[in-house]
Amino acid sequence: MTTLTFKVRDEEAESIRRQAKAEGITVSELLRRRAIIPETRKPPETVICEYTGARIFKGDPSFIPLTNESVKEMLADFP
């Protein structure tokens, strides 16, 4: 195996060590898990919005589209 070396601030190193200890794994394993994205977890697909031209997340075609009215209904219970 190859060894990688990089510098981090003391506070970052302590945080990384704490996280590894909390998960019961080594620092190397923690960093490996955070750095390697499993092939099954792909980034979300994006499309260009036909109304605004902005890049947005592609929705699941089986979901009901959000509208101003549906959002108002969902937020009606909030003060």
Tab-separated table of C-alpha atoms in Angstrom:
chain	number	residue	atom	x	y	z
A	1	MET	CA	0.000	0.000	0.000
A	2	THR	CA	1.041	3.584	-0.618
A	3	THR	CA	1.360	6.087	2.204
A	4	LEU	CA	-0.090	9.560	1.755
A	5	THR	CA	1.094	12.459	3.891
A	6	PHE	CA	-0.537	15.860	4.185
A	7	LYS	CA	-0.622	18.729	6.639
A	8	VAL	CA	-3.604	19.894	8.685
A	9	ARG	CA	-3.968	22.410	11.495
A	10	ASP	CA	-3.722	21.041	15.043
A	11	GLU	CA	-7.452	21.611	15.601
A	12	GLU	CA	-8.303	19.679	12.435
A	13	ALA	CA	-6.055	16.796	13.454
A	14	GLU	CA	-7.731	16.594	16.846
A	15	SER	CA	-11.169	16.656	15.262
A	16	ILE	CA	-10.217	13.859	12.850
A	17	ARG	CA	-8.826	11.765	15.713
A	18	ARG	CA	-11.997	12.334	17.786
A	19	GLN	CA	-14.227	11.294	14.900
A	20	ALA	CA	-12.201	8.151	14.265
A	21	LYS	CA	-12.276	7.220	17.941
A	22	ALA	CA	-16.048	7.834	18.129
A	23	GLU	CA	-16.585	5.503	15.158
A	24	GLY	CA	-14.163	2.921	16.557
A	25	ILE	CA	-11.889	2.985	13.511
A	26	THR	CA	-8.395	4.184	12.707
A	27	VAL	CA	-7.673	7.650	11.368
A	28	SER	CA	-6.577	6.051	8.088
A	29	GLU	CA	-9.866	4.182	7.746
A	30	LEU	CA	-11.888	7.310	8.573
A	31	LEU	CA	-10.099	9.361	5.912
A	32	ARG	CA	-10.316	6.526	3.393
A	33	ARG	CA	-14.084	6.275	3.914
A	34	ARG	CA	-14.513	10.030	3.564
A	35	ALA	CA	-12.317	10.259	0.459
A	36	ILE	CA	-13.629	7.313	-1.544
A	37	ILE	CA	-17.197	7.615	-2.807
A	38	PRO	CA	-18.673	4.161	-3.333
A	39	GLU	CA	-19.681	3.467	-6.931
A	40	THR	CA	-23.241	2.848	-5.771
A	41	ARG	CA	-23.509	6.403	-4.420
A	42	LYS	CA	-23.456	8.575	-7.519
A	43	PRO	CA	-23.788	12.354	-7.416
A	44	PRO	CA	-27.300	13.592	-8.194
A	45	GLU	CA	-28.090	14.239	-11.840
A	46	THR	CA	-28.694	17.850	-12.841
A	47	VAL	CA	-30.612	19.469	-15.693
A	48	ILE	CA	-31.148	22.980	-17.016
A	49	CYS	CA	-34.420	24.541	-15.777
A	50	GLU	CA	-36.647	25.333	-18.751
A	51	TYR	CA	-37.996	28.442	-17.003
A	52	THR	CA	-34.894	30.059	-15.501
A	53	GLY	CA	-31.982	28.460	-17.349
A	54	ALA	CA	-30.400	27.583	-13.984
A	55	ARG	CA	-28.814	24.199	-13.347
A	56	ILE	CA	-31.055	22.248	-10.956
A	57	PHE	CA	-31.297	18.725	-9.542
A	58	LYS	CA	-33.258	16.377	-11.765
A	59	GLY	CA	-36.429	15.227	-10.043
A	60	ASP	CA	-37.743	11.691	-9.925
A	61	PRO	CA	-40.457	11.424	-12.595
A	62	SER	CA	-42.623	9.383	-10.219
A	63	PHE	CA	-42.834	12.297	-7.729
A	64	ILE	CA	-45.555	14.920	-7.913
A	65	PRO	CA	-43.976	18.247	-8.938
A	66	LEU	CA	-43.768	21.003	-6.344
A	67	THR	CA	-45.922	24.046	-6.940
A	68	ASN	CA	-46.392	27.279	-5.001
A	69	GLU	CA	-49.702	25.905	-3.740
A	70	SER	CA	-48.282	22.563	-2.582
A	71	VAL	CA	-45.428	24.308	-0.734
A	72	LYS	CA	-47.922	26.663	0.962
A	73	GLU	CA	-49.922	23.615	2.099
A	74	MET	CA	-46.804	21.931	3.501
A	75	LEU	CA	-45.811	25.074	5.392
A	76	ALA	CA	-49.310	25.895	6.650
A	77	ASP	CA	-48.625	24.255	10.044
A	78	PHE	CA	-45.581	26.447	10.714
A	79	PRO	CA	-46.101	29.730	12.572
